mmCIF file of C-alpha atoms in Angstrom:
data_model
loop_
_atom_site.group_PDB
_atom_site.id
_atom_site.type_symbol
_atom_site.label_atom_id
_atom_site.label_comp_id
_atom_site.label_asym_id
_atom_site.label_seq_id
_atom_site.Cartn_x
_atom_site.Cartn_y
_atom_site.Cartn_z
ATOM 1 C CA MET A 180 38.917 49.964 33.257
ATOM 2 C CA ALA A 181 42.603 49.932 32.298
ATOM 3 C CA ALA A 182 43.222 46.940 34.579
ATOM 4 C CA ILE A 183 40.408 44.940 32.994
ATOM 5 C CA ALA A 184 40.795 45.785 29.339
ATOM 6 C CA PRO A 185 43.665 48.124 28.412
ATOM 7 C CA ARG A 186 42.673 48.053 24.756
ATOM 8 C CA TYR A 187 39.363 49.754 25.661
ATOM 9 C CA GLN A 188 40.938 52.689 27.535
ATOM 10 C CA SER A 189 39.955 55.173 24.864
ATOM 11 C CA LEU A 190 36.241 54.284 25.228
ATOM 12 C CA LYS A 191 34.056 56.331 27.543
ATOM 13 C CA ALA A 192 31.492 54.548 29.666
ATOM 14 C CA SER A 193 28.787 55.716 32.007
ATOM 15 C CA ASN A 194 29.226 55.409 35.749
ATOM 16 C CA ASP A 195 26.573 52.715 35.917
ATOM 17 C CA LEU A 196 28.255 50.600 33.227
ATOM 18 C CA GLN A 197 31.643 51.032 34.922
ATOM 19 C CA GLU A 198 30.179 49.864 38.216
ATOM 20 C CA ARG A 199 28.631 46.769 36.615
ATOM 21 C CA ILE A 200 31.868 45.887 34.850
ATOM 22 C CA MET A 201 33.884 46.269 38.078
ATOM 23 C CA ARG A 202 31.404 44.121 39.986
ATOM 24 C CA SER A 203 31.709 41.359 37.370
ATOM 25 C CA TRP A 204 35.493 41.551 37.506
ATOM 26 C CA ARG A 205 35.510 41.230 41.314
ATOM 27 C CA GLU A 206 33.210 38.196 41.137
ATOM 28 C CA ILE A 207 35.432 36.482 38.567
ATOM 29 C CA ARG A 208 38.595 37.343 40.582
ATOM 30 C CA ASN A 209 37.090 36.038 43.824
ATOM 31 C CA GLY A 210 35.902 32.806 42.119
ATOM 32 C CA ASP A 211 32.216 33.500 42.688
ATOM 33 C CA VAL A 212 31.101 31.281 39.813
ATOM 34 C CA ASN A 213 27.622 30.779 41.240
ATOM 35 C CA ALA A 214 26.810 34.449 41.235
ATOM 36 C CA GLU A 215 24.176 35.669 38.852
ATOM 37 C CA PRO A 216 26.008 36.716 35.650
ATOM 38 C CA ASN A 217 25.642 40.338 34.652
ATOM 39 C CA GLY A 218 27.371 42.956 32.585
ATOM 40 C CA ILE A 219 29.712 41.717 29.840
ATOM 41 C CA ARG A 220 29.846 38.294 31.487
ATOM 42 C CA SER A 221 26.057 37.978 31.236
ATOM 43 C CA LEU A 222 26.263 38.759 27.535
ATOM 44 C CA LEU A 223 28.937 36.102 27.013
ATOM 45 C CA VAL A 224 26.932 33.478 28.908
ATOM 46 C CA LYS A 225 23.777 34.374 27.038
ATOM 47 C CA HIS A 226 25.448 34.043 23.637
ATOM 48 C CA ARG A 227 27.126 30.806 24.677
ATOM 49 C CA ARG A 228 23.747 29.307 25.603
ATOM 50 C CA THR A 229 22.270 30.488 22.309
ATOM 51 C CA ALA A 230 25.119 28.861 20.393
ATOM 52 C CA ILE A 231 24.656 25.570 22.257
ATOM 53 C CA ALA A 232 20.903 25.595 21.606
ATOM 54 C CA SER A 233 21.454 26.333 17.910
ATOM 55 C CA ALA A 234 23.921 23.467 17.630
ATOM 56 C CA ALA A 235 21.471 21.101 19.343
ATOM 57 C CA PHE A 236 18.690 22.061 16.934
ATOM 58 C CA ALA A 237 21.022 21.586 13.972
ATOM 59 C CA VAL A 238 22.011 18.084 15.127
ATOM 60 C CA ALA A 239 18.357 17.139 15.689
ATOM 61 C CA GLY A 240 17.471 18.379 12.200
ATOM 62 C CA ILE A 241 20.254 16.338 10.616
ATOM 63 C CA ILE A 242 19.118 13.197 12.462
ATOM 64 C CA LEU A 243 15.515 13.761 11.327
ATOM 65 C CA ILE A 244 16.542 14.226 7.678
ATOM 66 C CA VAL A 245 18.707 11.084 7.730
ATOM 67 C CA THR A 246 15.868 9.079 9.303
ATOM 68 C CA ILE A 247 13.370 10.213 6.661
ATOM 69 C CA PHE A 248 15.864 9.460 3.889
ATOM 70 C CA MET A 249 16.492 5.947 5.210
ATOM 71 C CA GLN A 250 12.766 5.200 5.530
ATOM 72 C CA GLY A 251 12.005 6.418 2.028
ATOM 73 C CA PRO A 252 9.433 8.971 0.878
ATOM 74 C CA LEU A 253 6.483 6.561 0.899
ATOM 75 C CA GLU A 254 5.195 4.221 3.548
ATOM 76 C CA THR A 255 3.902 1.150 1.691
ATOM 77 C CA ARG A 256 1.689 -1.462 3.298
ATOM 78 C CA ARG A 257 -0.247 -4.516 2.221
ATOM 79 C CA GLY A 258 -3.931 -3.923 1.594
ATOM 80 C CA SER A 259 -6.893 -6.204 2.151
ATOM 81 C CA MET A 260 -10.564 -6.336 1.253
ATOM 82 C CA VAL A 261 -13.429 -7.550 3.429
ATOM 83 C CA MET A 262 -15.889 -10.283 2.516
ATOM 84 C CA ASN A 263 -19.038 -8.250 3.063
ATOM 85 C CA ARG A 264 -21.677 -10.593 1.696
ATOM 86 C CA MET A 265 -21.541 -14.185 0.516
ATOM 87 C CA ASP A 266 -23.655 -17.228 -0.213
ATOM 88 C CA ALA A 267 -22.937 -20.835 0.712
ATOM 89 C CA GLY A 268 -20.168 -22.543 -1.215
ATOM 90 C CA VAL A 269 -17.883 -19.507 -1.599
ATOM 91 C CA THR A 270 -14.216 -20.338 -0.914
ATOM 92 C CA VAL A 271 -11.036 -18.311 -0.419
ATOM 93 C CA ASN A 272 -7.918 -20.310 -1.290
ATOM 94 C CA GLY A 273 -9.961 -23.491 -1.081
ATOM 95 C CA ILE A 274 -11.279 -22.772 2.429
ATOM 96 C CA PRO A 275 -14.938 -21.855 3.087
ATOM 97 C CA ALA A 276 -15.192 -18.072 3.326
ATOM 98 C CA ARG A 277 -16.481 -16.263 6.419
ATOM 99 C CA ASN A 278 -18.509 -13.080 6.516
ATOM 100 C CA GLY A 279 -16.269 -10.184 7.535
ATOM 101 C CA GLU A 280 -13.105 -12.081 6.630
ATOM 102 C CA ALA A 281 -10.088 -10.067 5.433
ATOM 103 C CA VAL A 282 -8.990 -11.115 1.942
ATOM 104 C CA TYR A 283 -5.422 -10.243 0.959
ATOM 105 C CA ASP A 284 -3.476 -10.304 -2.274
ATOM 106 C CA ALA A 285 -2.585 -13.706 -3.783
ATOM 107 C CA SER A 286 -6.063 -14.906 -2.779
ATOM 108 C CA MET A 287 -8.241 -16.993 -5.099
ATOM 109 C CA ILE A 288 -12.008 -16.677 -4.667
ATOM 110 C CA ARG A 289 -14.327 -19.237 -6.225
ATOM 111 C CA LEU A 290 -18.121 -19.315 -6.360
ATOM 112 C CA PRO A 291 -20.492 -22.144 -7.235
ATOM 113 C CA GLU A 292 -23.537 -21.705 -9.441
ATOM 114 C CA MET A 293 -26.309 -19.445 -8.070
ATOM 115 C CA ALA A 294 -24.043 -17.669 -5.572
ATOM 116 C CA ILE A 295 -22.970 -14.102 -4.813
ATOM 117 C CA ALA A 296 -19.938 -12.776 -2.920
ATOM 118 C CA GLN A 297 -19.126 -9.126 -2.305
ATOM 119 C CA LEU A 298 -15.677 -7.686 -1.558
ATOM 120 C CA VAL A 299 -15.331 -4.148 -0.196
ATOM 121 C CA TYR A 300 -12.502 -1.798 0.755
ATOM 122 C CA ASP A 301 -13.358 1.237 2.851
ATOM 123 C CA ASP A 302 -16.151 3.143 1.076
ATOM 124 C CA THR A 303 -14.319 3.349 -2.244
ATOM 125 C CA ILE A 304 -14.194 -0.177 -3.709
ATOM 126 C CA LYS A 305 -17.032 -2.684 -4.074
ATOM 127 C CA ILE A 306 -16.702 -5.803 -6.245
ATOM 128 C CA THR A 307 -19.665 -8.176 -6.517
ATOM 129 C CA LEU A 308 -18.884 -11.657 -7.848
ATOM 130 C CA ILE A 309 -21.807 -13.555 -9.368
ATOM 131 C CA ASN A 310 -22.269 -17.254 -10.198
ATOM 132 C CA ASN A 311 -19.663 -19.903 -11.022
ATOM 133 C CA ASN A 312 -16.754 -17.514 -10.612
ATOM 134 C CA ASP A 313 -12.961 -17.914 -10.735
ATOM 135 C CA PHE A 314 -11.431 -14.674 -9.442
ATOM 136 C CA SER A 315 -8.172 -13.609 -7.789
ATOM 137 C CA ILE A 316 -6.625 -10.567 -6.121
ATOM 138 C CA ASP A 317 -3.157 -10.471 -7.651
ATOM 139 C CA ASN A 318 -1.768 -7.463 -5.778
ATOM 140 C CA PHE A 319 -3.087 -4.851 -3.371
ATOM 141 C CA ILE A 320 -0.722 -2.103 -2.178
ATOM 142 C CA ILE A 321 -1.537 1.040 -0.198
ATOM 143 C CA GLU A 322 0.873 3.980 -0.164
ATOM 144 C CA LYS A 323 0.418 6.801 2.382
ATOM 145 C CA ALA A 324 -3.077 5.341 2.992
ATOM 146 C CA LEU A 325 -4.336 7.485 0.108
ATOM 147 C CA ASN A 326 -2.778 5.833 -2.936
ATOM 148 C CA VAL A 327 -4.108 2.367 -3.823
ATOM 149 C CA LYS A 328 -2.676 0.007 -6.435
ATOM 150 C CA LEU A 329 -4.886 -2.988 -7.165
ATOM 151 C CA GLY A 330 -4.514 -5.838 -9.669
ATOM 152 C CA LEU A 331 -7.363 -8.330 -10.248
ATOM 153 C CA THR A 332 -7.975 -11.294 -12.562
ATOM 154 C CA LEU A 333 -11.309 -12.731 -13.698
ATOM 155 C CA ARG A 334 -10.584 -16.071 -15.356
ATOM 156 C CA ASP A 335 -14.183 -17.143 -15.684
ATOM 157 C CA GLY A 336 -17.517 -15.717 -14.569
ATOM 158 C CA MET A 337 -19.119 -12.338 -14.017
ATOM 159 C CA LEU A 338 -18.731 -9.375 -11.667
ATOM 160 C CA LEU A 339 -20.031 -5.879 -11.009
ATOM 161 C CA SER A 340 -17.318 -3.326 -10.288
ATOM 162 C CA ALA A 341 -18.064 -0.072 -8.466
ATOM 163 C CA ILE A 342 -14.958 1.909 -7.548
ATOM 164 C CA HIS A 343 -15.045 5.607 -6.728
ATOM 165 C CA GLY A 344 -11.812 7.217 -5.534
ATOM 166 C CA ARG A 345 -13.249 10.184 -3.617
ATOM 167 C CA GLN A 346 -10.197 11.284 -1.568
ATOM 168 C CA THR A 347 -8.275 8.135 -2.493
ATOM 169 C CA THR A 348 -6.150 7.790 -5.616
ATOM 170 C CA ILE A 349 -6.868 4.328 -7.023
ATOM 171 C CA LYS A 350 -4.842 2.774 -9.806
ATOM 172 C CA TYR A 351 -6.162 -0.650 -10.722
ATOM 173 C CA GLU A 352 -6.921 -3.020 -13.554
ATOM 174 C CA TYR A 353 -8.833 -6.200 -14.295
ATOM 175 C CA ARG A 354 -7.505 -8.980 -16.492
ATOM 176 C CA THR A 355 -9.473 -11.609 -18.381
ATOM 177 C CA PRO A 356 -8.048 -14.325 -20.648
ATOM 178 C CA ASN A 357 -8.117 -11.994 -23.664
ATOM 179 C CA ALA A 358 -8.372 -8.411 -22.367
ATOM 180 C CA ARG A 359 -7.018 -5.881 -19.878
ATOM 181 C CA ILE A 360 -9.497 -3.399 -18.427
ATOM 182 C CA GLU A 361 -8.297 -0.141 -16.827
ATOM 183 C CA PRO A 362 -11.210 1.691 -15.160
ATOM 184 C CA LEU A 363 -11.180 5.415 -14.535
ATOM 185 C CA GLY A 364 -13.326 5.590 -11.397
ATOM 186 C CA THR A 365 -16.453 3.917 -12.631
ATOM 187 C CA GLU A 366 -19.206 1.284 -12.443
ATOM 188 C CA PHE A 367 -19.612 -1.524 -14.942
ATOM 189 C CA LEU A 368 -20.328 -5.208 -15.529
ATOM 190 C CA LEU A 369 -17.484 -7.494 -16.582
ATOM 191 C CA GLN A 370 -18.001 -11.050 -17.826
ATOM 192 C CA THR A 371 -15.730 -13.598 -19.472
ATOM 193 C CA GLU A 372 -16.629 -17.004 -20.868
ATOM 194 C CA ASP A 373 -14.864 -19.311 -23.328
ATOM 195 C CA GLY A 374 -12.259 -16.699 -24.237
ATOM 196 C CA VAL A 375 -14.813 -13.933 -24.893
ATOM 197 C CA THR A 376 -15.103 -10.816 -22.704
ATOM 198 C CA LEU A 377 -18.173 -8.599 -22.268
ATOM 199 C CA VAL A 378 -18.193 -5.117 -20.722
ATOM 200 C CA ILE A 379 -21.399 -3.145 -20.056
ATOM 201 C CA MET A 380 -20.800 0.412 -18.849
ATOM 202 C CA LYS A 381 -23.079 2.136 -16.359
ATOM 203 C CA GLU A 382 -20.964 5.100 -15.242
ATOM 204 C CA GLY A 383 -17.580 6.599 -16.058
ATOM 205 C CA ALA A 384 -15.277 5.084 -18.654
ATOM 206 C CA ILE A 385 -12.769 2.276 -19.084
ATOM 207 C CA LYS A 386 -9.841 1.571 -21.344
ATOM 208 C CA VAL A 387 -9.953 -1.925 -22.860
ATOM 209 C CA THR A 388 -6.804 -3.436 -24.371
ATOM 210 C CA HIS A 389 -6.883 -6.595 -26.487
ATOM 211 C CA ILE A 390 -4.043 -8.703 -25.094
ATOM 212 C CA ARG A 391 -3.155 -10.507 -28.312
ATOM 213 C CA SER A 392 -3.301 -7.582 -30.741
ATOM 214 C CA GLY A 393 -2.434 -4.785 -28.312
ATOM 215 C CA LYS A 394 -5.271 -2.657 -29.698
ATOM 216 C CA SER A 395 -6.955 -0.366 -27.156
ATOM 217 C CA GLU A 396 -10.342 1.293 -27.087
ATOM 218 C CA THR A 397 -12.013 3.610 -24.583
ATOM 219 C CA VAL A 398 -15.547 2.573 -23.647
ATOM 220 C CA PRO A 399 -17.623 5.403 -22.078
ATOM 221 C CA SER A 400 -20.893 5.154 -20.163
ATOM 222 C CA GLY A 401 -23.856 4.133 -22.298
ATOM 223 C CA ARG A 402 -21.769 1.670 -24.326
ATOM 224 C CA LYS A 403 -21.045 -2.046 -24.187
ATOM 225 C CA CYS A 404 -18.234 -4.010 -25.798
ATOM 226 C CA ILE A 405 -17.660 -7.626 -26.800
ATOM 227 C CA ILE A 406 -13.995 -8.573 -27.049
ATOM 228 C CA SER A 407 -13.196 -11.791 -28.903
ATOM 229 C CA ASP A 408 -10.781 -11.773 -31.832
ATOM 230 C CA SER A 409 -11.737 -8.129 -32.299
ATOM 231 C CA PHE A 410 -13.792 -5.341 -30.704
ATOM 232 C CA ALA A 411 -17.538 -5.015 -31.237
ATOM 233 C CA CYS A 412 -18.971 -1.998 -29.391
ATOM 234 C CA MET A 413 -22.556 -0.758 -29.414
ATOM 235 C CA PRO A 414 -24.922 1.455 -27.368
ATOM 236 C CA THR A 415 -26.512 0.037 -24.233
ATOM 237 C CA THR A 416 -30.277 -0.260 -23.851
ATOM 238 C CA LYS A 417 -32.610 0.524 -20.962
ATOM 239 C CA GLU A 418 -32.861 -3.208 -20.364
ATOM 240 C CA ASP A 419 -29.076 -3.412 -20.052
ATOM 241 C CA MET A 420 -29.187 -0.861 -17.237
ATOM 242 C CA LYS A 421 -31.652 -3.008 -15.265
ATOM 243 C CA ILE A 422 -28.818 -5.482 -14.737
ATOM 244 C CA PHE A 423 -27.319 -3.171 -12.103
ATOM 245 C CA ASP A 424 -30.550 -2.800 -10.123
ATOM 246 C CA ASP A 425 -31.392 -6.370 -9.077
ATOM 247 C CA LEU A 426 -28.651 -8.775 -8.039
ATOM 248 C CA ASP A 427 -31.085 -11.601 -7.348
ATOM 249 C CA LYS A 428 -32.462 -11.502 -10.884
ATOM 250 C CA LEU A 429 -28.943 -11.353 -12.247
ATOM 251 C CA ARG A 430 -27.959 -14.388 -10.181
ATOM 252 C CA ASN A 431 -31.108 -16.303 -11.145
ATOM 253 C CA GLY A 432 -30.515 -15.840 -14.873
ATOM 254 C CA SER A 433 -33.288 -13.358 -15.662
ATOM 255 C CA TYR A 434 -30.847 -11.302 -17.754
ATOM 256 C CA ALA A 435 -29.124 -14.221 -19.469
ATOM 257 C CA HIS A 436 -30.272 -13.021 -22.897
ATOM 258 C CA LEU A 437 -28.260 -9.809 -22.365
ATOM 259 C CA LEU A 438 -25.064 -11.613 -21.382
ATOM 260 C CA LEU A 439 -22.626 -14.208 -22.674
ATOM 261 C CA PRO A 440 -22.996 -16.496 -24.511
ATOM 262 C CA ALA A 441 -26.366 -15.262 -25.841
ATOM 263 C CA ILE A 442 -25.219 -11.761 -26.814
ATOM 264 C CA TYR A 443 -22.125 -13.143 -28.528
ATOM 265 C CA ASP A 444 -24.298 -15.475 -30.636
ATOM 266 C CA LEU A 445 -26.390 -12.478 -31.701
ATOM 267 C CA LYS A 446 -23.238 -10.592 -32.661
ATOM 268 C CA VAL A 447 -22.019 -13.515 -34.775
ATOM 269 C CA ARG A 448 -25.359 -13.804 -36.561
ATOM 270 C CA ALA A 449 -25.440 -10.052 -37.207
ATOM 271 C CA LYS A 450 -21.938 -10.237 -38.631
ATOM 272 C CA THR A 451 -22.950 -12.949 -41.134
ATOM 273 C CA GLY A 452 -25.863 -10.795 -42.278
ATOM 274 C CA ASN A 453 -28.345 -13.673 -41.828
ATOM 275 C CA ARG A 454 -31.548 -11.773 -40.969
ATOM 276 C CA ASP A 455 -34.142 -14.293 -42.123
ATOM 277 C CA THR A 456 -36.237 -15.513 -39.193
ATOM 278 C CA GLY A 457 -36.430 -19.065 -40.485
ATOM 279 C CA ASP A 458 -32.703 -19.238 -41.039
ATOM 280 C CA ILE A 459 -32.072 -17.819 -37.595
ATOM 281 C CA GLY A 460 -34.386 -20.457 -36.109
ATOM 282 C CA LYS A 461 -32.590 -23.234 -37.980
ATOM 283 C CA GLU A 462 -29.247 -21.877 -36.881
ATOM 284 C CA LYS A 463 -30.463 -21.748 -33.302
ATOM 285 C CA ASN A 464 -31.654 -25.362 -33.448
ATOM 286 C CA ASN A 465 -28.370 -26.436 -34.982
ATOM 287 C CA LYS A 466 -26.574 -24.558 -32.255
ATOM 288 C CA LYS A 467 -28.609 -26.380 -29.608
ATOM 289 C CA ASN A 468 -27.839 -29.736 -31.215
ATOM 290 C CA ASP A 469 -24.152 -28.905 -31.297
ATOM 291 C CA ILE A 470 -24.272 -27.867 -27.674
ATOM 292 C CA GLN A 471 -26.044 -31.085 -26.720
ATOM 293 C CA ASN A 472 -23.522 -33.172 -28.639
ATOM 294 C CA GLU A 473 -20.651 -31.339 -27.023
ATOM 295 C CA GLY A 474 -22.321 -31.151 -23.645
ATOM 296 C CA GLU A 475 -20.878 -34.393 -22.394
ATOM 297 C CA ASP A 476 -17.348 -33.354 -23.300
ATOM 298 C CA THR A 477 -17.886 -29.983 -21.670
ATOM 299 C CA ARG A 478 -19.197 -31.600 -18.499
ATOM 300 C CA ASN A 479 -16.232 -33.958 -18.450
ATOM 301 C CA ASP A 480 -13.856 -31.041 -18.881
ATOM 302 C CA THR A 481 -15.640 -29.170 -16.108
ATOM 303 C CA ILE A 482 -15.424 -32.172 -13.804
ATOM 304 C CA GLU A 483 -11.724 -32.537 -14.565
ATOM 305 C CA LYS A 484 -11.146 -28.853 -13.831
ATOM 306 C CA GLN A 485 -13.096 -29.095 -10.590
ATOM 307 C CA ASN A 486 -11.169 -32.206 -9.572
ATOM 308 C CA SER A 487 -7.923 -30.462 -10.411
ATOM 309 C CA ARG A 488 -8.957 -27.479 -8.286
ATOM 310 C CA VAL A 489 -9.954 -29.761 -5.423
ATOM 311 C CA ASP A 490 -6.619 -31.569 -5.646
ATOM 312 C CA ARG A 491 -4.707 -28.289 -5.613
ATOM 313 C CA ASP A 492 -6.738 -26.978 -2.700
ATOM 314 C CA ARG A 493 -6.276 -30.239 -0.797
ATOM 315 C CA GLU A 494 -2.534 -30.112 -1.415
ATOM 316 C CA ARG A 495 -2.367 -26.531 -0.109
ATOM 317 C CA MET A 496 -4.327 -27.491 2.992
ATOM 318 C CA GLN A 497 -2.001 -30.429 3.627
ATOM 319 C CA GLN A 498 1.014 -28.158 3.275
ATOM 320 C CA ARG A 499 -0.485 -25.698 5.757
ATOM 321 C CA MET A 500 -1.253 -28.512 8.189
ATOM 322 C CA GLU A 501 2.310 -29.789 7.891
ATOM 323 C CA GLN A 502 3.655 -26.305 8.555
ATOM 324 C CA LYS A 503 1.412 -25.899 11.597
ATOM 325 C CA LYS A 504 2.466 -29.337 12.847
ATOM 326 C CA MET A 505 6.129 -28.406 12.494
ATOM 327 C CA GLN A 506 5.511 -25.140 14.322
ATOM 328 C CA MET A 507 3.718 -26.964 17.161
ATOM 329 C CA ASN A 508 6.547 -29.490 17.466
ATOM 330 C CA GLU A 509 9.080 -26.670 17.568
ATOM 331 C CA MET A 510 7.069 -24.922 20.298
ATOM 332 C CA ARG A 511 6.897 -28.149 22.327
ATOM 333 C CA ARG A 512 10.663 -28.624 22.029
ATOM 334 C CA ASN A 513 11.295 -25.050 23.111
ATOM 335 C CA ASN A 514 8.910 -25.377 26.065
ATOM 336 C CA LYS A 515 10.568 -28.631 27.129
ATOM 337 C CA THR A 516 14.013 -27.062 26.887
ATOM 338 C CA ASN A 517 12.883 -24.065 28.955
ATOM 339 C CA MET A 518 11.362 -26.336 31.620
ATOM 340 C CA ASN A 519 14.555 -28.394 31.853
ATOM 341 C CA GLN A 520 16.618 -25.234 32.233
ATOM 342 C CA GLN A 521 14.326 -23.942 34.980
ATOM 343 C CA MET A 522 14.500 -27.281 36.815
ATOM 344 C CA ARG A 523 18.304 -27.232 36.674
ATOM 345 C CA ARG A 524 18.355 -23.707 38.067
ATOM 346 C CA GLY A 525 15.981 -24.811 40.850
ATOM 347 C CA ARG A 526 18.327 -27.613 41.866
#
């Protein structure tokens, strides 16, 4: 014991421990490094291995933390909706739509008269576009696959919105020319025509903000709102609720008297206080005459808008074709270069 560790001479050890220590000392002295470590040496080796393992785990943890920090706390990806149902004449970015097609953000969807198109995402979002529609998906972002941010614009036309978050957190809004609609997990009809917006609530609630004045109002289920220069909200009727039950009737105009422009005309007449049946009839006839007189101008404006849309769509298609042509030419040049290089190597 004194030869191995003089400083431990005062300690008493059992015969067995002394024998193990002496055996370890002989192995170290004779250079038997491959012998099974035991005694004090085994303790040193064991602790050394533990220290190495701890250091390795610490380094791995640091690398993992740095990787997570560099990637950011949220994984964001671009979302898309699926064209689930559509009638003839529906286009996406000026190209005829296909059933089952993925529709991404920055997409413009247009419908002709007497047509329906339905966009769906998972089992949480369903948007049904109806008749002569000008609609766009402005942005669609998915974070962690459970947090959806969706921005939509209805410039002209009508839609039914049914969005239920379930396990998904959905933050989204619709915009019309004069209003911003922020639903709260709900189902409703939204229509805009000639700068007037109509909302008919079936379920849930929405927050409507007048873009020009900044005034906001919450519209719960069982209410409908007309947004023009101001808000005009009123209770819904049983007939209003039938709108949500039959898409074909809605498309065919069976509920036109409940929608724009008819309901807006009723609101204007109610505001003037003109309740006399004869006066209302005269006003209606005058309205028809005005519409007929202005019909030609309206048709001309519509034709100009349609031509402008066609021109824009044609220009986009030409740009895409030019891009594809350039890509094909680049591929041909690369293939030719590769073939020439291979032929030179072969020689």
